[in-house]
PDB file of C-alpha atoms in Angstrom:
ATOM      1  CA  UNK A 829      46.249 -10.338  95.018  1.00  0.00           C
ATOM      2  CA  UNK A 830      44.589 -13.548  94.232  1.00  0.00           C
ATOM      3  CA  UNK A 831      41.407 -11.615  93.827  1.00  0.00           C
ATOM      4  CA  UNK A 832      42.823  -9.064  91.396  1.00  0.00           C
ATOM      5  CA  UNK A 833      44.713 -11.695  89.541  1.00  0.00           C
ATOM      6  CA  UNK A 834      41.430 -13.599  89.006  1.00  0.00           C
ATOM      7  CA  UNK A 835      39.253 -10.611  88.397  1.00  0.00           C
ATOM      8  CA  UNK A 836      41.638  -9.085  85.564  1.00  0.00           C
ATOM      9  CA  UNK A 837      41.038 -12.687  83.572  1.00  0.00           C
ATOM     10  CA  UNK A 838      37.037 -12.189  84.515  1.00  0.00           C
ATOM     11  CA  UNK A 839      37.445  -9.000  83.280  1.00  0.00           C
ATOM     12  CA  UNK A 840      38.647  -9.604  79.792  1.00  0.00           C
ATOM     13  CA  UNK A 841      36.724 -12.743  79.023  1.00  0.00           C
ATOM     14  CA  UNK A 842      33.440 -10.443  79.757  1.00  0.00           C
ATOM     15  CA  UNK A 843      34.673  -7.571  77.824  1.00  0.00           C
ATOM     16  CA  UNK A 844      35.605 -10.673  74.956  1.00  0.00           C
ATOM     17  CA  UNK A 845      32.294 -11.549  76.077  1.00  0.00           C
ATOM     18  CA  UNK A 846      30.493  -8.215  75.052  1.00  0.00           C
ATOM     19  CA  UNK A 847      33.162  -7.634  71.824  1.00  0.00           C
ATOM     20  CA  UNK A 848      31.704 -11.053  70.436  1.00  0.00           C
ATOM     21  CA  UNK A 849      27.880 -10.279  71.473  1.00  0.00           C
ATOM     22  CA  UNK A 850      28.618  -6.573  69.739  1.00  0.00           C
ATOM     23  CA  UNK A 851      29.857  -8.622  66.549  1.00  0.00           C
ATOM     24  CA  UNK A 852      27.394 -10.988  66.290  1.00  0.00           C
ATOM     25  CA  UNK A 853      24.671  -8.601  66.998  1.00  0.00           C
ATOM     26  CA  UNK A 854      26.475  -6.478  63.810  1.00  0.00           C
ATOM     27  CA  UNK A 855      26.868  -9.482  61.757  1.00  0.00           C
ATOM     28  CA  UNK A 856      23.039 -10.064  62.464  1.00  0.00           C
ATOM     29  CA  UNK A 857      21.863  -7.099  61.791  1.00  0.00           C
ATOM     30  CA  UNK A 858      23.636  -6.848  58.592  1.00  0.00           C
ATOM     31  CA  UNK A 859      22.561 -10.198  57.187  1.00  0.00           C
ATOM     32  CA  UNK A 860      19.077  -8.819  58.246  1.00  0.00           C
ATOM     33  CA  UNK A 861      19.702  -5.568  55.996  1.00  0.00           C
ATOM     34  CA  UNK A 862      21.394  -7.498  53.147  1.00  0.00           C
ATOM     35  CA  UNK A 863      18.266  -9.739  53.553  1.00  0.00           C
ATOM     36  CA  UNK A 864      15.671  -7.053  53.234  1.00  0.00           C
ATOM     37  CA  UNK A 865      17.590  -5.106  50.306  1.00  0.00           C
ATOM     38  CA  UNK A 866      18.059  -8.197  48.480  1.00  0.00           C
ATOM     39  CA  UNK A 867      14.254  -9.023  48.874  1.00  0.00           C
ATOM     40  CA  UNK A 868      13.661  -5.749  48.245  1.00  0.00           C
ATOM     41  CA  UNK A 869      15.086  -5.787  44.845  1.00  0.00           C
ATOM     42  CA  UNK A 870      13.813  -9.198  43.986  1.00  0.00           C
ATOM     43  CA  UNK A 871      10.612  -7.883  44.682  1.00  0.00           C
ATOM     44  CA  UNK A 872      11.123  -4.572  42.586  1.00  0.00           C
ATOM     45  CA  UNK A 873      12.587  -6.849  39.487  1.00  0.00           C
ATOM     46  CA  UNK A 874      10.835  -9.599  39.397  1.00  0.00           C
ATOM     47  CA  UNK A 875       8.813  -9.977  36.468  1.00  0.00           C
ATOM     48  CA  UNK A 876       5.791  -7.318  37.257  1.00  0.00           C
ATOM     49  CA  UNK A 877       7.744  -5.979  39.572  1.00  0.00           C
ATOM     50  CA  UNK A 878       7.722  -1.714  39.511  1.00  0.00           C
ATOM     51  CA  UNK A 879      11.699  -1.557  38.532  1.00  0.00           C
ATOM     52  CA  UNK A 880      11.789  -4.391  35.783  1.00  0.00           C
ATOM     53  CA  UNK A 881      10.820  -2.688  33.159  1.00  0.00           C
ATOM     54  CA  UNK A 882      14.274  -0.579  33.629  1.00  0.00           C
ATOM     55  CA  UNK A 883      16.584  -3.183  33.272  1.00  0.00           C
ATOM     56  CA  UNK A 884      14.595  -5.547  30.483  1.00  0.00           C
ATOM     57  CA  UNK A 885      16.027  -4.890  27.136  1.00  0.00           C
ATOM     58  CA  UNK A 886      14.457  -2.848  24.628  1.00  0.00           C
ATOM     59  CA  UNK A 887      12.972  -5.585  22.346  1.00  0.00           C
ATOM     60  CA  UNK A 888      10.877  -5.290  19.134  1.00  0.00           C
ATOM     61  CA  UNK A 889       7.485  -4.742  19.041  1.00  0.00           C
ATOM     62  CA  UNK A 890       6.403  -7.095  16.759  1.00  0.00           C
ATOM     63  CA  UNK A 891       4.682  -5.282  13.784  1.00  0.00           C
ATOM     64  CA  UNK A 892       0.963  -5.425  13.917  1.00  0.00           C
ATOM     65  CA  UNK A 893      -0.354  -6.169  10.315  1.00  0.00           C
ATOM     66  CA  UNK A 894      -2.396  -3.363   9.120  1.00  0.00           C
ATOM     67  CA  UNK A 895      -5.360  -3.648   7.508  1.00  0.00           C
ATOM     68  CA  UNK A 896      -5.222  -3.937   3.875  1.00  0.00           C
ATOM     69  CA  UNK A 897      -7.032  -0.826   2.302  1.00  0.00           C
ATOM     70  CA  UNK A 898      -8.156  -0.428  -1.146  1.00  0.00           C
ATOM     71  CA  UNK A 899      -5.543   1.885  -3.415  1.00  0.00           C
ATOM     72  CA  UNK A 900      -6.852   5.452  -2.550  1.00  0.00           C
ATOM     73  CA  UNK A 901      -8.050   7.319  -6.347  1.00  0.00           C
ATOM     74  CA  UNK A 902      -6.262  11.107  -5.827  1.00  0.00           C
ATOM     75  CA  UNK A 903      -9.021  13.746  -5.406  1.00  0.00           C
ATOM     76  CA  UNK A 904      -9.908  15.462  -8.384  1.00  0.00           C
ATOM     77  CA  UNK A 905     -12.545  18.513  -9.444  1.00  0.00           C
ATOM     78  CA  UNK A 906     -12.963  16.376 -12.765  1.00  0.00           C
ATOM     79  CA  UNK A 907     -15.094  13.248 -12.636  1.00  0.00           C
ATOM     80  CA  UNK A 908     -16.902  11.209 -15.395  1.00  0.00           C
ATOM     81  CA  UNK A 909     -19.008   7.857 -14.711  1.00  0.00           C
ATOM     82  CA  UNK A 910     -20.160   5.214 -16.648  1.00  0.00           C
ATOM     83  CA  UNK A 911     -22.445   2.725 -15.864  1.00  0.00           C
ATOM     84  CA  UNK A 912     -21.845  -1.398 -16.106  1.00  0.00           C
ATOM     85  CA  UNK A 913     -23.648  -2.522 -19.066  1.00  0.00           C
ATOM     86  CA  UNK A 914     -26.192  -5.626 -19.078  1.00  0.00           C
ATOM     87  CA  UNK A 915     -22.961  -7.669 -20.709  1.00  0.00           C
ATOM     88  CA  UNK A 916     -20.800  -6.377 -17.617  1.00  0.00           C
ATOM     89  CA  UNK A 917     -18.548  -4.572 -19.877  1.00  0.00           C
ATOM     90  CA  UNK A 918     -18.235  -0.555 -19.574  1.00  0.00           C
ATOM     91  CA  UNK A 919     -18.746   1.435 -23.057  1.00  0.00           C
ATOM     92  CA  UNK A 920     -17.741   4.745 -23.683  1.00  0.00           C
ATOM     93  CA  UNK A 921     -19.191   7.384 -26.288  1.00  0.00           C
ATOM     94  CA  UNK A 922     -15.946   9.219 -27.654  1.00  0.00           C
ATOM     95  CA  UNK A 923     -15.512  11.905 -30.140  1.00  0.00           C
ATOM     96  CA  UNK A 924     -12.145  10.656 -32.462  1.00  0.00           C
ATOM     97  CA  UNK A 925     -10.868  13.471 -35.005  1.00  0.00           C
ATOM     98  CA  UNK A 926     -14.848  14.743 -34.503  1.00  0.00           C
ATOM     99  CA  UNK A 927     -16.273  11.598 -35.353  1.00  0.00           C
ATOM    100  CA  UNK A 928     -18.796   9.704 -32.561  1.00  0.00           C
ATOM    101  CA  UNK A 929     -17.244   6.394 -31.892  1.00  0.00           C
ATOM    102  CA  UNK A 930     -18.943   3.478 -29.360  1.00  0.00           C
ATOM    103  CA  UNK A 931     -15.971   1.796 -27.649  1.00  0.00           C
ATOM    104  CA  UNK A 932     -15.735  -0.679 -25.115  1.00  0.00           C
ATOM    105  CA  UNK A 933     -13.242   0.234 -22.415  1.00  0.00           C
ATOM    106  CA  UNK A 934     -10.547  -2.896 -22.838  1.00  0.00           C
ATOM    107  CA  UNK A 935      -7.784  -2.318 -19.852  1.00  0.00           C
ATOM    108  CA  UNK A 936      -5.880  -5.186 -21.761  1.00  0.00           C
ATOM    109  CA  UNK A 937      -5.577  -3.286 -24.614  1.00  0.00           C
ATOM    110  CA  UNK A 938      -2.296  -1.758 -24.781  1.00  0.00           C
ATOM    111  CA  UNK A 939      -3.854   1.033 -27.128  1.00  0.00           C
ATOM    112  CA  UNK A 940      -6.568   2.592 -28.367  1.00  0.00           C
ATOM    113  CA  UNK A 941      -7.778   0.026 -31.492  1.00  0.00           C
ATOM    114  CA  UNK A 942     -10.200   1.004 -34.176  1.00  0.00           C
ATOM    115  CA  UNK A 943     -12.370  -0.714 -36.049  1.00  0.00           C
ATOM    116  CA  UNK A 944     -11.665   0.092 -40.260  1.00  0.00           C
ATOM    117  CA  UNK A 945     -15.042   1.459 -40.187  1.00  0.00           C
ATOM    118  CA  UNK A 946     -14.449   3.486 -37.075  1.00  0.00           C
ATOM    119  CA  UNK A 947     -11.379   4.456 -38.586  1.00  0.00           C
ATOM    120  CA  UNK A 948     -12.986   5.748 -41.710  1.00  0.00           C
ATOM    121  CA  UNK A 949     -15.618   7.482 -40.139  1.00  0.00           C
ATOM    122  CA  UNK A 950     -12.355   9.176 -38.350  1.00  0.00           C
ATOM    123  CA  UNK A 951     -10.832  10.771 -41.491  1.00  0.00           C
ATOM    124  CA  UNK A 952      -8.064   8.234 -41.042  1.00  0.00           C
ATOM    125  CA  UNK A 953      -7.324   6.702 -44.816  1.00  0.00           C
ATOM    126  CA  UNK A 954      -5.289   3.795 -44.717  1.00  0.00           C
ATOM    127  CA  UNK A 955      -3.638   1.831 -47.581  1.00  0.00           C
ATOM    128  CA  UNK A 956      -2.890  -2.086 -47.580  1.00  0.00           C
ATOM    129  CA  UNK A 957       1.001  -1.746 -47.220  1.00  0.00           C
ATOM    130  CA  UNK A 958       0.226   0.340 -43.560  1.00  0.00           C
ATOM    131  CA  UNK A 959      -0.784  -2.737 -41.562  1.00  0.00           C
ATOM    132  CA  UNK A 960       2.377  -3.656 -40.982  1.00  0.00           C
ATOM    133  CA  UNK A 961       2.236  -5.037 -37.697  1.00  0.00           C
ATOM    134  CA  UNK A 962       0.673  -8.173 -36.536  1.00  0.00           C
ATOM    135  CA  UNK A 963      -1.413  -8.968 -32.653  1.00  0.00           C
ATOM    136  CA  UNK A 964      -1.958 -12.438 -31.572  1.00  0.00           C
ATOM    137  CA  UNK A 965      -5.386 -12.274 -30.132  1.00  0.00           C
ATOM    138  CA  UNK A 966      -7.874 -15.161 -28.783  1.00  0.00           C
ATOM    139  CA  UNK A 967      -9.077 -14.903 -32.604  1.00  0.00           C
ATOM    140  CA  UNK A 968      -5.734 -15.847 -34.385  1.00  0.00           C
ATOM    141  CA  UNK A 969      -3.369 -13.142 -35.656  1.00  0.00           C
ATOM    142  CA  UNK A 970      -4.610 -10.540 -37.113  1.00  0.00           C
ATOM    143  CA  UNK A 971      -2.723  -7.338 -38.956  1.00  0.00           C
ATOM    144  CA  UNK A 972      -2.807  -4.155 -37.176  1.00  0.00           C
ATOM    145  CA  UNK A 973      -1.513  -0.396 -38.750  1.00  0.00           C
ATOM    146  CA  UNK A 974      -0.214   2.147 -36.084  1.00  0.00           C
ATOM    147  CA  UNK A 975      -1.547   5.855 -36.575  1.00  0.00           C
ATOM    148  CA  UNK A 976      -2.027   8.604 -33.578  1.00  0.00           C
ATOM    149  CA  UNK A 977      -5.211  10.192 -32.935  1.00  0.00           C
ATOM    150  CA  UNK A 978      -5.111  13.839 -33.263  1.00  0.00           C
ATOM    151  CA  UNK A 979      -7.409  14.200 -30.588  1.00  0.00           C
ATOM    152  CA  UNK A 980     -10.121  11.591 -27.759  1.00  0.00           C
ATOM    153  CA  UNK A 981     -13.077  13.419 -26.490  1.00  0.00           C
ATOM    154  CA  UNK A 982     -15.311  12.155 -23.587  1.00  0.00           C
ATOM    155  CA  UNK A 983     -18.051  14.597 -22.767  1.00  0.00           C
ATOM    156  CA  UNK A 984     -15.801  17.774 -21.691  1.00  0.00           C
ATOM    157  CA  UNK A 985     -12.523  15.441 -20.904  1.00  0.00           C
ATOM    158  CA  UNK A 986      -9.912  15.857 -24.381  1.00  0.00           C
ATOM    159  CA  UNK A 987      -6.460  14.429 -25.363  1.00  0.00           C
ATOM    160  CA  UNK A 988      -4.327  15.066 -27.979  1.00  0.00           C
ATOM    161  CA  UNK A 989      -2.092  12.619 -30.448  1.00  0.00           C
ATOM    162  CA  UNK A 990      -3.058   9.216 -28.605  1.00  0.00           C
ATOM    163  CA  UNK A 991      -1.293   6.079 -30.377  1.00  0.00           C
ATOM    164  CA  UNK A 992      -3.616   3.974 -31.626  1.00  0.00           C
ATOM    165  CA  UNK A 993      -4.065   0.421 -33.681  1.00  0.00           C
ATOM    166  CA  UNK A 994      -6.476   0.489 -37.233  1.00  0.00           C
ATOM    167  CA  UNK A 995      -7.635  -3.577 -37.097  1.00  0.00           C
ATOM    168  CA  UNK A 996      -7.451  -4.713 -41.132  1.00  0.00           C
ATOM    169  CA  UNK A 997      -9.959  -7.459 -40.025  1.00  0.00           C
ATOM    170  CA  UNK A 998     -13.790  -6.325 -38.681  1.00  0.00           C
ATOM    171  CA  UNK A 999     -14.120  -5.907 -35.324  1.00  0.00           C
ATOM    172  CA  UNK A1000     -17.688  -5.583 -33.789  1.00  0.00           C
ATOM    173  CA  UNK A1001     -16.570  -2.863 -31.425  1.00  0.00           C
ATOM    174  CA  UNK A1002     -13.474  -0.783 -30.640  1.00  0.00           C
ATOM    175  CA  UNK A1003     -11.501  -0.646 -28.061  1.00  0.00           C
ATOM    176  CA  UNK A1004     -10.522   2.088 -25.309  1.00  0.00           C
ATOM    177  CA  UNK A1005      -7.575   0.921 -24.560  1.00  0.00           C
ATOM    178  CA  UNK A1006      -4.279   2.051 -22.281  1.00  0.00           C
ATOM    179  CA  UNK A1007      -2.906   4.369 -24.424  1.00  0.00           C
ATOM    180  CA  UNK A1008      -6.103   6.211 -23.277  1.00  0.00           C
ATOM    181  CA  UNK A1009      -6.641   5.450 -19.879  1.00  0.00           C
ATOM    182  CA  UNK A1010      -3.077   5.525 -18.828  1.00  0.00           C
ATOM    183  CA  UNK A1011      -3.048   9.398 -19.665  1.00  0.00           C
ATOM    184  CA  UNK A1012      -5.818   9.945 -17.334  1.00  0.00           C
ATOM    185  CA  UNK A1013      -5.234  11.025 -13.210  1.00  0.00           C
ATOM    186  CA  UNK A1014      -7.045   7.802 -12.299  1.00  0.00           C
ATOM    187  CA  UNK A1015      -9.553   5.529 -13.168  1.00  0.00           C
ATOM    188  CA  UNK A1016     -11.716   2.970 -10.658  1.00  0.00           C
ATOM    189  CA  UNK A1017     -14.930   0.816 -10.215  1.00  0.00           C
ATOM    190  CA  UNK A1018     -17.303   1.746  -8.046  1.00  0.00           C
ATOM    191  CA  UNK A1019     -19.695  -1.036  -7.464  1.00  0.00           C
ATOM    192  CA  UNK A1020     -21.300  -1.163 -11.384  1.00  0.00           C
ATOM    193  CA  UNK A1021     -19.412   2.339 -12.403  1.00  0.00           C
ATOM    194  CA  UNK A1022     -16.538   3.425 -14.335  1.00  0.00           C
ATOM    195  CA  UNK A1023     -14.627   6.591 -12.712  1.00  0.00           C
ATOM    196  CA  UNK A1024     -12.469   8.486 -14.625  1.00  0.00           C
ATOM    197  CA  UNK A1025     -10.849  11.223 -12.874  1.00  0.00           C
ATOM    198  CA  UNK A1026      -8.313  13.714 -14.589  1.00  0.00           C
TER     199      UNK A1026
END
Protein backbone atom coordinates (compact mmCIF):
# COMPACT_ATOMS: atom_id res chain seq x y z
CA UNK A 1 0.00 0.00 0.00
CA UNK A 2 2.74 2.28 0.97
CA UNK A 3 4.30 1.56 -2.36
CA UNK A 4 1.20 2.37 -4.41
CA UNK A 5 0.44 5.36 -2.30
CA UNK A 6 3.95 6.71 -3.06
CA UNK A 7 4.10 5.65 -6.65
CA UNK A 8 0.60 7.35 -7.60
CA UNK A 9 2.33 10.90 -6.29
CA UNK A 10 5.64 9.73 -8.49
CA UNK A 11 3.39 9.16 -11.03
CA UNK A 12 1.75 12.50 -11.45
CA UNK A 13 4.68 14.72 -10.67
CA UNK A 14 6.45 12.83 -13.82
CA UNK A 15 3.48 13.04 -15.97
CA UNK A 16 3.46 17.12 -14.52
CA UNK A 17 6.93 16.52 -15.29
CA UNK A 18 6.49 15.65 -19.09
CA UNK A 19 3.12 18.18 -19.40
CA UNK A 20 5.63 21.09 -18.43
CA UNK A 21 8.69 19.71 -20.68
CA UNK A 22 5.77 19.31 -23.62
CA UNK A 23 4.89 23.13 -22.87
CA UNK A 24 8.02 24.51 -22.72
CA UNK A 25 9.28 22.61 -25.62
CA UNK A 26 5.87 24.30 -27.48
CA UNK A 27 6.47 27.61 -26.05
CA UNK A 28 10.11 27.21 -27.50
CA UNK A 29 9.43 26.23 -30.53
CA UNK A 30 6.97 28.89 -31.10
CA UNK A 31 9.13 31.79 -29.97
CA UNK A 32 11.61 30.09 -32.45
CA UNK A 33 8.87 30.36 -35.35
CA UNK A 34 7.65 33.84 -34.28
CA UNK A 35 11.45 34.57 -34.30
CA UNK A 36 12.18 33.40 -37.79
CA UNK A 37 8.83 34.95 -39.35
CA UNK A 38 9.48 38.12 -37.71
CA UNK A 39 13.13 38.11 -39.11
CA UNK A 40 11.82 36.96 -42.02
CA UNK A 41 9.74 39.93 -42.67
CA UNK A 42 12.24 42.38 -41.37
CA UNK A 43 14.42 41.03 -43.80
CA UNK A 44 11.79 41.14 -46.74
CA UNK A 45 10.86 45.01 -45.67
CA UNK A 46 13.65 46.45 -44.77
CA UNK A 47 14.70 49.11 -46.93
CA UNK A 48 16.09 46.99 -50.15
CA UNK A 49 14.45 44.37 -48.98
CA UNK A 50 12.34 42.23 -52.00
CA UNK A 51 8.71 43.08 -50.29
CA UNK A 52 9.29 46.90 -49.45
CA UNK A 53 8.53 48.25 -52.34
CA UNK A 54 4.77 46.85 -51.66
CA UNK A 55 4.05 48.55 -48.68
CA UNK A 56 6.10 52.11 -49.37
CA UNK A 57 3.68 54.68 -50.48
CA UNK A 58 3.28 55.74 -53.89
CA UNK A 59 5.24 59.07 -53.81
CA UNK A 60 5.94 61.62 -56.60
CA UNK A 61 8.44 61.33 -58.94
CA UNK A 62 9.88 64.47 -58.89
CA UNK A 63 9.59 66.05 -62.43
CA UNK A 64 12.76 65.92 -64.38
CA UNK A 65 13.23 69.36 -66.17
CA UNK A 66 13.20 68.89 -69.81
CA UNK A 67 15.34 70.35 -71.99
CA UNK A 68 14.38 73.61 -73.29
CA UNK A 69 13.90 73.32 -77.18
CA UNK A 70 13.69 76.04 -79.60
CA UNK A 71 9.77 76.87 -80.73
CA UNK A 72 9.32 74.26 -83.59
CA UNK A 73 8.34 76.53 -87.23
CA UNK A 74 5.13 74.18 -88.65
CA UNK A 75 6.22 72.40 -91.87
CA UNK A 76 5.29 74.05 -94.87
CA UNK A 77 5.66 73.32 -98.96
CA UNK A 78 6.15 77.26 -99.15
CA UNK A 79 9.50 78.70 -98.10
CA UNK A 80 11.24 82.07 -98.90
CA UNK A 81 14.83 83.16 -97.44
CA UNK A 82 16.56 86.15 -97.09
CA UNK A 83 19.89 86.70 -96.29
CA UNK A 84 21.37 89.04 -93.17
CA UNK A 85 22.61 92.11 -94.69
CA UNK A 86 26.24 93.65 -93.96
CA UNK A 87 24.14 96.18 -91.42
CA UNK A 88 22.57 92.92 -89.75
CA UNK A 89 19.20 93.98 -90.73
CA UNK A 90 17.03 91.67 -93.23
CA UNK A 91 15.52 93.62 -96.43
CA UNK A 92 12.88 92.48 -98.46
CA UNK A 93 12.05 93.32 -102.26
CA UNK A 94 8.09 93.63 -102.31
CA UNK A 95 5.73 94.39 -105.03
CA UNK A 96 2.93 97.11 -103.26
CA UNK A 97 -0.21 97.88 -105.62
CA UNK A 98 2.58 96.69 -108.54
CA UNK A 99 5.08 99.00 -107.51
CA UNK A 100 8.86 97.52 -106.40
CA UNK A 101 9.41 98.69 -102.91
CA UNK A 102 12.94 97.97 -100.72
CA UNK A 103 11.79 97.44 -97.12
CA UNK A 104 13.52 96.54 -94.15
CA UNK A 105 11.75 93.82 -92.20
CA UNK A 106 10.96 95.86 -88.67
CA UNK A 107 9.21 93.07 -86.21
CA UNK A 108 8.54 96.22 -83.96
CA UNK A 109 6.57 97.70 -86.36
CA UNK A 110 3.06 97.14 -85.65
CA UNK A 111 2.32 97.68 -89.51
CA UNK A 112 3.45 97.88 -92.68
CA UNK A 113 4.87 101.85 -92.92
CA UNK A 114 5.65 103.59 -96.15
CA UNK A 115 7.77 106.02 -96.99
CA UNK A 116 5.64 109.24 -98.99
CA UNK A 117 7.77 108.39 -101.82
CA UNK A 118 7.13 104.69 -101.55
CA UNK A 119 3.70 105.57 -101.15
CA UNK A 120 3.54 107.54 -104.33
CA UNK A 121 5.28 105.24 -106.35
CA UNK A 122 2.23 102.92 -104.91
CA UNK A 123 -0.67 104.83 -106.53
CA UNK A 124 -1.57 105.81 -103.00
CA UNK A 125 -2.45 109.85 -103.15
CA UNK A 126 -2.67 111.31 -99.92
CA UNK A 127 -3.84 114.82 -98.86
CA UNK A 128 -2.51 116.85 -95.69
CA UNK A 129 -5.79 116.46 -93.57
CA UNK A 130 -5.18 112.23 -93.88
CA UNK A 131 -2.28 112.07 -91.42
CA UNK A 132 -4.28 112.13 -88.74
CA UNK A 133 -2.58 110.02 -86.42
CA UNK A 134 0.58 110.59 -84.60
CA UNK A 135 3.76 107.62 -83.53
CA UNK A 136 6.22 108.46 -80.94
CA UNK A 137 9.36 107.06 -82.36
CA UNK A 138 13.21 107.32 -81.16
CA UNK A 139 13.03 110.44 -83.69
CA UNK A 140 10.25 112.53 -81.91
CA UNK A 141 6.62 112.29 -83.02
CA UNK A 142 5.95 112.17 -86.18
CA UNK A 143 2.31 112.15 -88.16
CA UNK A 144 1.29 108.99 -89.66
CA UNK A 145 -2.07 108.44 -92.25
CA UNK A 146 -3.68 104.88 -92.14
CA UNK A 147 -4.55 103.36 -95.70
CA UNK A 148 -4.70 99.37 -96.59
CA UNK A 149 -2.68 97.93 -99.22
CA UNK A 150 -4.66 96.34 -101.86
CA UNK A 151 -2.21 93.80 -102.25
CA UNK A 152 2.09 92.65 -100.72
CA UNK A 153 3.97 90.55 -103.12
CA UNK A 154 7.23 88.65 -102.23
CA UNK A 155 8.50 86.63 -105.13
CA UNK A 156 5.36 84.13 -105.62
CA UNK A 157 4.03 84.73 -101.79
CA UNK A 158 0.72 87.56 -102.12
CA UNK A 159 -1.68 89.22 -99.60
CA UNK A 160 -4.47 91.19 -99.98
CA UNK A 161 -5.78 94.62 -98.08
CA UNK A 162 -2.79 94.77 -95.44
CA UNK A 163 -3.18 97.94 -93.01
CA UNK A 164 -0.56 100.03 -93.40
CA UNK A 165 1.01 103.61 -92.06
CA UNK A 166 2.00 106.56 -95.01
CA UNK A 167 5.00 108.51 -92.76
CA UNK A 168 4.31 112.56 -93.62
CA UNK A 169 8.04 112.96 -92.63
CA UNK A 170 11.01 111.13 -95.01
CA UNK A 171 11.99 108.02 -94.02
CA UNK A 172 15.19 106.45 -95.60
CA UNK A 173 13.57 103.06 -95.84
CA UNK A 174 10.20 101.39 -95.21
CA UNK A 175 9.21 99.16 -93.06
CA UNK A 176 7.80 95.42 -93.22
CA UNK A 177 6.15 95.45 -90.42
CA UNK A 178 3.49 92.99 -88.35
CA UNK A 179 0.63 93.67 -90.13
CA UNK A 180 2.66 91.66 -92.73
CA UNK A 181 4.41 89.13 -91.02
CA UNK A 182 1.72 88.28 -88.60
CA UNK A 183 -0.45 87.01 -91.66
CA UNK A 184 2.20 84.66 -92.59
CA UNK A 185 2.31 80.58 -91.22
CA UNK A 186 5.65 81.41 -89.59
CA UNK A 187 8.61 83.26 -89.80
CA UNK A 188 12.34 82.37 -88.13
CA UNK A 189 16.18 83.02 -88.25
CA UNK A 190 18.27 80.62 -89.30
CA UNK A 191 21.78 81.49 -88.44
CA UNK A 192 22.10 84.88 -90.97
CA UNK A 193 18.53 84.00 -92.80
CA UNK A 194 15.09 85.17 -92.78
CA UNK A 195 12.39 82.20 -93.21
CA UNK A 196 9.15 82.92 -94.15
CA UNK A 197 6.94 80.05 -94.39
CA UNK A 198 3.14 80.31 -95.45
Amino acid sequence: MWCNATSAPRAGAIQRQESAGSMLSTAVRTVVIWAVVAGAAGFSLAPGGPLAGLLAKPTAAPAAAAPAKPPAMPTSANELSFRRAADGHFYVDADVNGARIHFLVDTGATVVVLSADDARAAGIRLLPGDFSQSASTANGTVRAAPVTLREVDVQQLSLFDVPAAVMQQPMPVSLLGMSFLSRLQGYQTRDDQLVMLW
